[in-house]
């Protein structure tokens, strides 16, 4: 099961990276067309905002978590004895898991509502917005799975919440 989750995580990371490349290409094409030809690329900002940005942030969130990419404040933790550190780590991991579950639940409710109501953009072109809501939900859900699974890894320091940032 863990291998499947890691494979999905890796696939999401590559989709997020592709979204970054597409964003750079669309932004560059829009700027060139706007200033050289006086013809901006219509709808590019909307597509970037509604689809590419959620992909960049939420599909990469679990990868960032797993590799220690989130900000931590460890000043108080480092001066505590090991038993207190462990208790603080477990508490932080549990609270993080609860918050991640809450965010995932809320995103799921929003995704279902957007899909049910047929949410549409109101920009230059009319297109469905519900896939973007599902991108947010799926990205948060994967990160939540990692956070909850890491409860068992707190004791040996392997939780993504406790890792120092790794070069990726």
Short mmCIF file of N, CA and C in Angstrom, two decimals:
data_model
loop_
_atom_site.label_atom_id
_atom_site.label_comp_id
_atom_site.label_asym_id
_atom_site.label_seq_id
_atom_site.Cartn_x
_atom_site.Cartn_y
_atom_site.Cartn_z
N UNK A 1 0.82 -1.20 0.00
CA UNK A 1 0.00 0.00 0.00
C UNK A 1 0.86 1.26 0.00
N UNK A 2 1.92 1.24 0.81
CA UNK A 2 2.80 2.41 0.89
C UNK A 2 3.45 2.70 -0.46
N UNK A 3 3.82 1.66 -1.18
CA UNK A 3 4.43 1.86 -2.51
C UNK A 3 3.46 2.52 -3.47
N UNK A 4 2.21 2.14 -3.42
CA UNK A 4 1.20 2.75 -4.29
C UNK A 4 1.02 4.22 -3.95
N UNK A 5 0.98 4.53 -2.66
CA UNK A 5 0.82 5.92 -2.23
C UNK A 5 2.03 6.74 -2.66
N UNK A 6 3.22 6.19 -2.51
CA UNK A 6 4.42 6.90 -2.94
C UNK A 6 4.45 7.08 -4.45
N UNK A 7 3.94 6.11 -5.20
CA UNK A 7 3.87 6.25 -6.66
C UNK A 7 2.91 7.36 -7.05
N UNK A 8 1.77 7.43 -6.37
CA UNK A 8 0.81 8.51 -6.63
C UNK A 8 1.44 9.85 -6.28
N UNK A 9 2.13 9.89 -5.14
CA UNK A 9 2.82 11.10 -4.71
C UNK A 9 3.82 11.56 -5.78
N UNK A 10 4.60 10.63 -6.32
CA UNK A 10 5.56 10.96 -7.36
C UNK A 10 4.89 11.46 -8.62
N UNK A 11 3.78 10.83 -9.00
CA UNK A 11 3.04 11.27 -10.19
C UNK A 11 2.50 12.69 -9.98
N UNK A 12 1.95 12.94 -8.79
CA UNK A 12 1.44 14.28 -8.49
C UNK A 12 2.56 15.33 -8.55
N UNK A 13 3.72 14.95 -8.05
CA UNK A 13 4.86 15.88 -8.09
C UNK A 13 5.19 16.26 -9.53
N UNK A 14 5.18 15.28 -10.42
CA UNK A 14 5.49 15.58 -11.82
C UNK A 14 4.40 16.40 -12.49
N UNK A 15 3.15 16.17 -12.12
CA UNK A 15 2.06 17.00 -12.65
C UNK A 15 2.23 18.44 -12.15
N UNK A 16 2.60 18.61 -10.89
CA UNK A 16 2.83 19.95 -10.34
C UNK A 16 3.99 20.63 -11.07
N UNK A 17 5.04 19.87 -11.36
CA UNK A 17 6.18 20.44 -12.10
C UNK A 17 5.76 20.82 -13.51
N UNK A 18 4.94 20.01 -14.14
CA UNK A 18 4.43 20.33 -15.47
C UNK A 18 3.58 21.59 -15.43
N UNK A 19 2.79 21.75 -14.38
CA UNK A 19 1.98 22.96 -14.22
C UNK A 19 2.86 24.20 -14.11
N UNK A 20 4.01 24.07 -13.48
CA UNK A 20 4.95 25.19 -13.39
C UNK A 20 5.48 25.55 -14.78
N UNK A 21 5.84 24.54 -15.55
CA UNK A 21 6.36 24.77 -16.91
C UNK A 21 5.28 25.41 -17.78
N UNK A 22 4.06 24.88 -17.70
CA UNK A 22 2.95 25.43 -18.49
C UNK A 22 2.69 26.88 -18.08
N UNK A 23 2.74 27.16 -16.79
CA UNK A 23 2.55 28.52 -16.31
C UNK A 23 3.61 29.46 -16.86
N UNK A 24 4.86 29.01 -16.84
CA UNK A 24 5.95 29.84 -17.40
C UNK A 24 5.72 30.08 -18.88
N UNK A 25 5.34 29.04 -19.62
CA UNK A 25 5.13 29.18 -21.06
C UNK A 25 3.96 30.11 -21.36
N UNK A 26 2.84 29.92 -20.66
CA UNK A 26 1.68 30.78 -20.89
C UNK A 26 1.96 32.24 -20.53
N UNK A 27 2.64 32.43 -19.40
CA UNK A 27 2.96 33.79 -18.98
C UNK A 27 3.90 34.46 -19.97
N UNK A 28 4.91 33.74 -20.41
CA UNK A 28 5.85 34.30 -21.40
C UNK A 28 5.16 34.59 -22.72
N UNK A 29 4.34 33.65 -23.19
CA UNK A 29 3.62 33.87 -24.45
C UNK A 29 2.67 35.05 -24.34
N UNK A 30 1.99 35.16 -23.21
CA UNK A 30 1.07 36.29 -23.00
C UNK A 30 1.83 37.61 -23.01
N UNK A 31 2.95 37.66 -22.32
CA UNK A 31 3.74 38.91 -22.27
C UNK A 31 4.28 39.26 -23.65
N UNK A 32 4.82 38.28 -24.35
CA UNK A 32 5.34 38.55 -25.70
C UNK A 32 4.24 39.02 -26.64
N UNK A 33 3.13 38.33 -26.63
CA UNK A 33 2.03 38.72 -27.52
C UNK A 33 1.45 40.07 -27.13
N UNK A 34 1.40 40.35 -25.84
CA UNK A 34 0.83 41.62 -25.36
C UNK A 34 1.71 42.80 -25.78
N UNK A 35 3.02 42.66 -25.61
CA UNK A 35 3.90 43.81 -25.83
C UNK A 35 4.48 43.87 -27.24
N UNK A 36 4.61 42.76 -27.92
CA UNK A 36 5.15 42.78 -29.28
C UNK A 36 4.06 42.91 -30.34
N UNK A 37 2.95 42.24 -30.12
CA UNK A 37 1.89 42.21 -31.13
C UNK A 37 0.63 42.96 -30.69
N UNK A 38 0.65 43.47 -29.48
CA UNK A 38 -0.51 44.16 -28.91
C UNK A 38 -1.75 43.25 -28.91
N UNK A 39 -1.53 41.95 -28.75
CA UNK A 39 -2.60 40.94 -28.72
C UNK A 39 -2.31 39.96 -27.57
N UNK A 40 -2.84 40.23 -26.38
CA UNK A 40 -2.60 39.31 -25.26
C UNK A 40 -3.22 37.94 -25.53
N UNK A 41 -2.69 36.96 -24.90
CA UNK A 41 -3.22 35.61 -25.00
C UNK A 41 -4.45 35.52 -24.10
N UNK A 42 -5.61 35.53 -24.72
CA UNK A 42 -6.87 35.58 -23.97
C UNK A 42 -7.07 34.33 -23.12
N UNK A 43 -7.44 34.56 -21.87
CA UNK A 43 -7.76 33.47 -20.96
C UNK A 43 -6.57 32.84 -20.26
N UNK A 44 -5.36 33.27 -20.60
CA UNK A 44 -4.20 32.61 -19.99
C UNK A 44 -4.13 32.84 -18.48
N UNK A 45 -4.43 34.04 -18.04
CA UNK A 45 -4.37 34.33 -16.60
C UNK A 45 -5.42 33.50 -15.86
N UNK A 46 -6.61 33.36 -16.44
CA UNK A 46 -7.66 32.58 -15.80
C UNK A 46 -7.27 31.11 -15.69
N UNK A 47 -6.71 30.56 -16.75
CA UNK A 47 -6.30 29.14 -16.72
C UNK A 47 -5.20 28.94 -15.68
N UNK A 48 -4.25 29.86 -15.64
CA UNK A 48 -3.16 29.77 -14.66
C UNK A 48 -3.73 29.83 -13.25
N UNK A 49 -4.59 30.80 -13.01
CA UNK A 49 -5.15 31.00 -11.67
C UNK A 49 -6.05 29.86 -11.24
N UNK A 50 -6.91 29.40 -12.14
CA UNK A 50 -7.91 28.41 -11.76
C UNK A 50 -7.41 26.97 -11.78
N UNK A 51 -6.41 26.66 -12.60
CA UNK A 51 -5.95 25.28 -12.71
C UNK A 51 -4.48 25.08 -12.34
N UNK A 52 -3.60 25.87 -12.93
CA UNK A 52 -2.17 25.63 -12.72
C UNK A 52 -1.74 25.89 -11.28
N UNK A 53 -2.20 26.99 -10.69
CA UNK A 53 -1.80 27.29 -9.31
C UNK A 53 -2.27 26.23 -8.31
N UNK A 54 -3.53 25.80 -8.36
CA UNK A 54 -3.91 24.70 -7.45
C UNK A 54 -3.08 23.43 -7.68
N UNK A 55 -2.74 23.14 -8.93
CA UNK A 55 -1.90 21.97 -9.20
C UNK A 55 -0.53 22.14 -8.57
N UNK A 56 0.07 23.32 -8.76
CA UNK A 56 1.41 23.56 -8.21
C UNK A 56 1.42 23.42 -6.69
N UNK A 57 0.43 23.97 -6.04
CA UNK A 57 0.43 23.99 -4.58
C UNK A 57 -0.03 22.66 -3.99
N UNK A 58 -1.20 22.20 -4.39
CA UNK A 58 -1.82 21.08 -3.68
C UNK A 58 -1.33 19.72 -4.14
N UNK A 59 -0.94 19.58 -5.40
CA UNK A 59 -0.42 18.29 -5.83
C UNK A 59 1.01 18.08 -5.35
N UNK A 60 1.69 19.16 -4.98
CA UNK A 60 3.06 19.05 -4.46
C UNK A 60 3.10 19.08 -2.93
N UNK A 61 1.97 19.31 -2.28
CA UNK A 61 1.95 19.46 -0.82
C UNK A 61 2.43 18.21 -0.10
N UNK A 62 1.99 17.04 -0.53
CA UNK A 62 2.41 15.82 0.18
C UNK A 62 3.89 15.55 -0.01
N UNK A 63 4.41 15.87 -1.19
CA UNK A 63 5.85 15.71 -1.43
C UNK A 63 6.64 16.66 -0.53
N UNK A 64 6.19 17.90 -0.44
CA UNK A 64 6.87 18.87 0.43
C UNK A 64 6.83 18.40 1.88
N UNK A 65 5.68 17.89 2.31
CA UNK A 65 5.57 17.38 3.68
C UNK A 65 6.54 16.23 3.92
N UNK A 66 6.54 15.25 3.03
CA UNK A 66 7.39 14.06 3.21
C UNK A 66 8.87 14.40 3.28
N UNK A 67 9.27 15.47 2.62
CA UNK A 67 10.70 15.81 2.56
C UNK A 67 11.08 16.98 3.47
N UNK A 68 10.23 17.27 4.44
CA UNK A 68 10.55 18.29 5.43
C UNK A 68 10.52 19.70 4.89
N UNK A 69 9.67 19.95 3.92
CA UNK A 69 9.63 21.26 3.28
C UNK A 69 8.75 22.29 3.97
N UNK A 70 8.09 21.91 5.05
CA UNK A 70 7.23 22.86 5.75
C UNK A 70 8.02 23.54 6.86
N UNK A 71 7.61 24.73 7.20
CA UNK A 71 8.30 25.52 8.23
C UNK A 71 7.97 24.96 9.61
N UNK A 72 9.01 24.85 10.42
CA UNK A 72 8.85 24.40 11.80
C UNK A 72 9.60 25.37 12.71
N UNK A 73 9.08 25.56 13.90
CA UNK A 73 9.77 26.35 14.91
C UNK A 73 10.16 25.37 16.01
N UNK A 74 11.46 25.13 16.15
CA UNK A 74 11.93 24.07 17.05
C UNK A 74 12.75 24.59 18.23
N UNK A 75 12.68 25.87 18.49
CA UNK A 75 13.51 26.45 19.56
C UNK A 75 13.20 25.78 20.90
N UNK A 76 11.95 25.69 21.26
CA UNK A 76 11.58 25.11 22.55
C UNK A 76 11.85 23.61 22.57
N UNK A 77 11.61 22.94 21.48
CA UNK A 77 11.79 21.49 21.41
C UNK A 77 13.24 21.08 21.67
N UNK A 78 14.18 21.81 21.13
CA UNK A 78 15.59 21.42 21.21
C UNK A 78 16.16 21.49 22.62
N UNK A 79 15.55 22.26 23.51
CA UNK A 79 16.08 22.36 24.87
C UNK A 79 15.40 21.41 25.85
N UNK A 80 14.44 20.63 25.36
CA UNK A 80 13.70 19.70 26.22
C UNK A 80 14.39 18.34 26.26
N UNK A 81 14.15 17.60 27.36
CA UNK A 81 14.67 16.23 27.44
C UNK A 81 13.95 15.34 26.40
N UNK A 82 14.56 14.22 26.04
CA UNK A 82 14.01 13.36 24.98
C UNK A 82 12.55 12.93 25.19
N UNK A 83 12.16 12.61 26.41
CA UNK A 83 10.78 12.18 26.64
C UNK A 83 9.79 13.31 26.36
N UNK A 84 10.13 14.50 26.77
CA UNK A 84 9.27 15.67 26.51
C UNK A 84 9.25 15.97 25.01
N UNK A 85 10.40 15.84 24.37
CA UNK A 85 10.46 16.04 22.91
C UNK A 85 9.53 15.07 22.21
N UNK A 86 9.55 13.80 22.64
CA UNK A 86 8.68 12.80 22.03
C UNK A 86 7.21 13.17 22.22
N UNK A 87 6.85 13.59 23.44
CA UNK A 87 5.46 13.98 23.72
C UNK A 87 5.06 15.19 22.87
N UNK A 88 5.96 16.15 22.76
CA UNK A 88 5.68 17.33 21.93
C UNK A 88 5.53 16.94 20.46
N UNK A 89 6.39 16.05 20.00
CA UNK A 89 6.34 15.59 18.61
C UNK A 89 5.03 14.86 18.32
N UNK A 90 4.62 13.98 19.23
CA UNK A 90 3.36 13.25 19.05
C UNK A 90 2.17 14.20 19.04
N UNK A 91 2.20 15.16 19.95
CA UNK A 91 1.12 16.15 20.01
C UNK A 91 1.07 16.95 18.70
N UNK A 92 2.22 17.43 18.24
CA UNK A 92 2.27 18.21 17.00
C UNK A 92 1.79 17.38 15.81
N UNK A 93 2.21 16.11 15.76
CA UNK A 93 1.80 15.24 14.66
C UNK A 93 0.29 15.00 14.70
N UNK A 94 -0.25 14.75 15.89
CA UNK A 94 -1.69 14.50 16.02
C UNK A 94 -2.51 15.74 15.64
N UNK A 95 -2.08 16.91 16.11
CA UNK A 95 -2.80 18.15 15.79
C UNK A 95 -2.70 18.43 14.29
N UNK A 96 -1.53 18.22 13.73
CA UNK A 96 -1.36 18.40 12.28
C UNK A 96 -2.28 17.46 11.52
N UNK A 97 -2.38 16.22 11.96
CA UNK A 97 -3.28 15.26 11.33
C UNK A 97 -4.74 15.70 11.41
N UNK A 98 -5.15 16.20 12.56
CA UNK A 98 -6.53 16.66 12.72
C UNK A 98 -6.82 17.86 11.82
N UNK A 99 -5.88 18.79 11.77
CA UNK A 99 -6.07 19.97 10.92
C UNK A 99 -6.10 19.56 9.45
N UNK A 100 -5.21 18.65 9.06
CA UNK A 100 -5.19 18.16 7.68
C UNK A 100 -6.51 17.46 7.34
N UNK A 101 -7.03 16.66 8.27
CA UNK A 101 -8.33 16.01 8.05
C UNK A 101 -9.44 17.05 7.89
N UNK A 102 -9.42 18.06 8.72
CA UNK A 102 -10.44 19.12 8.64
C UNK A 102 -10.37 19.84 7.29
N UNK A 103 -9.16 20.21 6.86
CA UNK A 103 -9.00 20.87 5.56
C UNK A 103 -9.44 19.97 4.42
N UNK A 104 -9.10 18.69 4.51
CA UNK A 104 -9.47 17.74 3.46
C UNK A 104 -10.99 17.58 3.41
N UNK A 105 -11.60 17.47 4.56
CA UNK A 105 -13.06 17.36 4.63
C UNK A 105 -13.73 18.59 4.00
N UNK A 106 -13.27 19.77 4.38
CA UNK A 106 -13.85 21.01 3.84
C UNK A 106 -13.63 21.09 2.32
N UNK A 107 -12.45 20.70 1.87
CA UNK A 107 -12.18 20.72 0.43
C UNK A 107 -13.07 19.71 -0.30
N UNK A 108 -13.32 18.57 0.32
CA UNK A 108 -14.21 17.57 -0.27
C UNK A 108 -15.64 18.09 -0.40
N UNK A 109 -16.11 18.77 0.62
CA UNK A 109 -17.45 19.35 0.56
C UNK A 109 -17.52 20.38 -0.57
N UNK A 110 -16.49 21.21 -0.68
CA UNK A 110 -16.46 22.22 -1.75
C UNK A 110 -16.40 21.56 -3.13
N UNK A 111 -15.62 20.50 -3.26
CA UNK A 111 -15.49 19.82 -4.55
C UNK A 111 -16.81 19.20 -4.98
N UNK A 112 -17.49 18.55 -4.05
CA UNK A 112 -18.78 17.94 -4.36
C UNK A 112 -19.79 19.02 -4.75
N UNK A 113 -19.81 20.11 -4.00
CA UNK A 113 -20.75 21.20 -4.30
C UNK A 113 -20.45 21.82 -5.67
N UNK A 114 -19.18 22.03 -5.99
CA UNK A 114 -18.82 22.61 -7.29
C UNK A 114 -19.21 21.67 -8.42
N UNK A 115 -19.01 20.38 -8.21
CA UNK A 115 -19.38 19.40 -9.23
C UNK A 115 -20.90 19.31 -9.39
N UNK A 116 -21.59 19.26 -8.28
CA UNK A 116 -23.06 19.16 -8.29
C UNK A 116 -23.70 20.40 -8.92
N UNK A 117 -23.17 21.58 -8.57
CA UNK A 117 -23.74 22.84 -9.06
C UNK A 117 -23.23 23.23 -10.43
N UNK A 118 -22.23 22.49 -10.94
CA UNK A 118 -21.66 22.83 -12.25
C UNK A 118 -20.97 24.19 -12.25
N UNK A 119 -20.12 24.41 -11.26
CA UNK A 119 -19.44 25.71 -11.12
C UNK A 119 -18.70 26.07 -12.42
N UNK A 120 -18.94 27.29 -12.88
CA UNK A 120 -18.33 27.78 -14.12
C UNK A 120 -17.53 29.04 -13.84
N UNK A 121 -16.53 29.27 -14.67
CA UNK A 121 -15.74 30.49 -14.55
C UNK A 121 -16.56 31.66 -15.06
N UNK A 122 -16.15 32.85 -14.71
CA UNK A 122 -16.81 34.04 -15.24
C UNK A 122 -15.80 34.95 -15.91
N UNK A 123 -14.80 34.36 -16.53
CA UNK A 123 -13.75 35.13 -17.20
C UNK A 123 -14.04 35.30 -18.67
N UNK A 124 -12.97 35.37 -19.43
CA UNK A 124 -13.05 35.56 -20.88
C UNK A 124 -13.79 34.41 -21.53
N UNK A 125 -13.46 33.19 -21.11
CA UNK A 125 -14.12 31.99 -21.61
C UNK A 125 -14.87 31.35 -20.45
N UNK A 126 -15.95 30.67 -20.75
CA UNK A 126 -16.67 29.95 -19.72
C UNK A 126 -16.20 28.49 -19.72
N UNK A 127 -15.72 28.02 -18.59
CA UNK A 127 -15.27 26.64 -18.47
C UNK A 127 -15.57 26.15 -17.05
N UNK A 128 -15.61 24.84 -16.91
CA UNK A 128 -15.93 24.24 -15.62
C UNK A 128 -14.81 24.45 -14.61
N UNK A 129 -15.21 24.79 -13.41
CA UNK A 129 -14.24 24.98 -12.33
C UNK A 129 -14.16 23.78 -11.39
N UNK A 130 -15.13 22.86 -11.47
CA UNK A 130 -15.14 21.76 -10.51
C UNK A 130 -13.87 20.92 -10.54
N UNK A 131 -13.18 20.73 -11.68
CA UNK A 131 -11.94 19.95 -11.60
C UNK A 131 -10.89 20.58 -10.69
N UNK A 132 -10.84 21.90 -10.66
CA UNK A 132 -9.87 22.58 -9.80
C UNK A 132 -10.16 22.30 -8.33
N UNK A 133 -11.44 22.25 -7.97
CA UNK A 133 -11.81 21.92 -6.59
C UNK A 133 -11.39 20.49 -6.24
N UNK A 134 -11.53 19.58 -7.19
CA UNK A 134 -11.12 18.20 -6.95
C UNK A 134 -9.60 18.08 -6.86
N UNK A 135 -8.87 18.90 -7.60
CA UNK A 135 -7.41 18.91 -7.50
C UNK A 135 -7.00 19.27 -6.07
N UNK A 136 -7.62 20.29 -5.52
CA UNK A 136 -7.33 20.70 -4.15
C UNK A 136 -7.65 19.57 -3.18
N UNK A 137 -8.82 18.96 -3.33
CA UNK A 137 -9.22 17.88 -2.43
C UNK A 137 -8.25 16.69 -2.51
N UNK A 138 -7.93 16.26 -3.71
CA UNK A 138 -7.07 15.08 -3.88
C UNK A 138 -5.66 15.36 -3.33
N UNK A 139 -5.14 16.55 -3.60
CA UNK A 139 -3.82 16.90 -3.07
C UNK A 139 -3.80 16.93 -1.55
N UNK A 140 -4.82 17.54 -0.96
CA UNK A 140 -4.90 17.57 0.50
C UNK A 140 -5.10 16.17 1.08
N UNK A 141 -5.90 15.35 0.41
CA UNK A 141 -6.15 13.99 0.90
C UNK A 141 -4.85 13.18 0.93
N UNK A 142 -4.05 13.30 -0.11
CA UNK A 142 -2.78 12.55 -0.13
C UNK A 142 -1.85 13.04 0.98
N UNK A 143 -1.78 14.33 1.17
CA UNK A 143 -0.93 14.84 2.25
C UNK A 143 -1.45 14.36 3.60
N UNK A 144 -2.76 14.34 3.78
CA UNK A 144 -3.36 13.88 5.03
C UNK A 144 -3.03 12.41 5.29
N UNK A 145 -3.04 11.59 4.26
CA UNK A 145 -2.66 10.18 4.41
C UNK A 145 -1.23 10.09 4.93
N UNK A 146 -0.32 10.89 4.38
CA UNK A 146 1.07 10.87 4.84
C UNK A 146 1.18 11.34 6.29
N UNK A 147 0.46 12.40 6.64
CA UNK A 147 0.54 12.94 8.00
C UNK A 147 0.04 11.90 9.01
N UNK A 148 -1.09 11.27 8.72
CA UNK A 148 -1.64 10.28 9.64
C UNK A 148 -0.74 9.04 9.71
N UNK A 149 -0.25 8.59 8.57
CA UNK A 149 0.65 7.42 8.55
C UNK A 149 1.93 7.70 9.34
N UNK A 150 2.34 8.95 9.37
CA UNK A 150 3.57 9.31 10.07
C UNK A 150 3.44 9.30 11.60
N UNK A 151 2.24 9.15 12.12
CA UNK A 151 2.10 9.04 13.58
C UNK A 151 2.96 7.91 14.12
N UNK A 152 3.07 6.83 13.36
CA UNK A 152 3.88 5.70 13.81
C UNK A 152 5.38 5.93 13.61
N UNK A 153 5.74 6.98 12.90
CA UNK A 153 7.16 7.25 12.62
C UNK A 153 7.74 8.37 13.49
N UNK A 154 6.93 8.92 14.37
CA UNK A 154 7.41 10.02 15.21
C UNK A 154 8.55 9.58 16.11
N UNK A 155 8.43 8.40 16.70
CA UNK A 155 9.44 7.92 17.65
C UNK A 155 10.83 7.79 17.08
N UNK A 156 10.94 7.45 15.79
CA UNK A 156 12.28 7.30 15.21
C UNK A 156 12.70 8.51 14.38
N UNK A 157 11.93 9.61 14.47
CA UNK A 157 12.30 10.85 13.79
C UNK A 157 12.07 10.83 12.29
N UNK A 158 11.31 9.86 11.79
CA UNK A 158 11.10 9.75 10.34
C UNK A 158 9.84 10.46 9.85
N UNK A 159 9.12 11.10 10.73
CA UNK A 159 7.93 11.84 10.33
C UNK A 159 8.33 13.03 9.45
N UNK A 160 7.54 13.30 8.42
CA UNK A 160 7.81 14.44 7.57
C UNK A 160 7.73 15.76 8.32
N UNK A 161 6.98 15.76 9.41
CA UNK A 161 6.86 16.95 10.23
C UNK A 161 8.15 17.27 10.96
N UNK A 162 8.98 16.25 11.19
CA UNK A 162 10.21 16.42 11.97
C UNK A 162 11.47 16.47 11.13
N UNK A 163 11.36 16.13 9.86
CA UNK A 163 12.55 16.06 9.01
C UNK A 163 13.08 17.45 8.69
N UNK A 164 14.38 17.50 8.56
CA UNK A 164 15.00 18.71 8.03
C UNK A 164 14.77 18.70 6.53
N UNK A 165 14.65 19.87 5.94
CA UNK A 165 14.38 19.95 4.51
C UNK A 165 15.49 19.26 3.72
N UNK A 166 15.08 18.47 2.75
CA UNK A 166 16.02 17.77 1.88
C UNK A 166 16.07 18.46 0.53
N UNK A 167 17.20 18.37 -0.12
CA UNK A 167 17.28 18.86 -1.49
C UNK A 167 16.49 17.91 -2.37
N UNK A 168 15.65 18.46 -3.22
CA UNK A 168 14.79 17.62 -4.04
C UNK A 168 15.21 17.68 -5.49
#
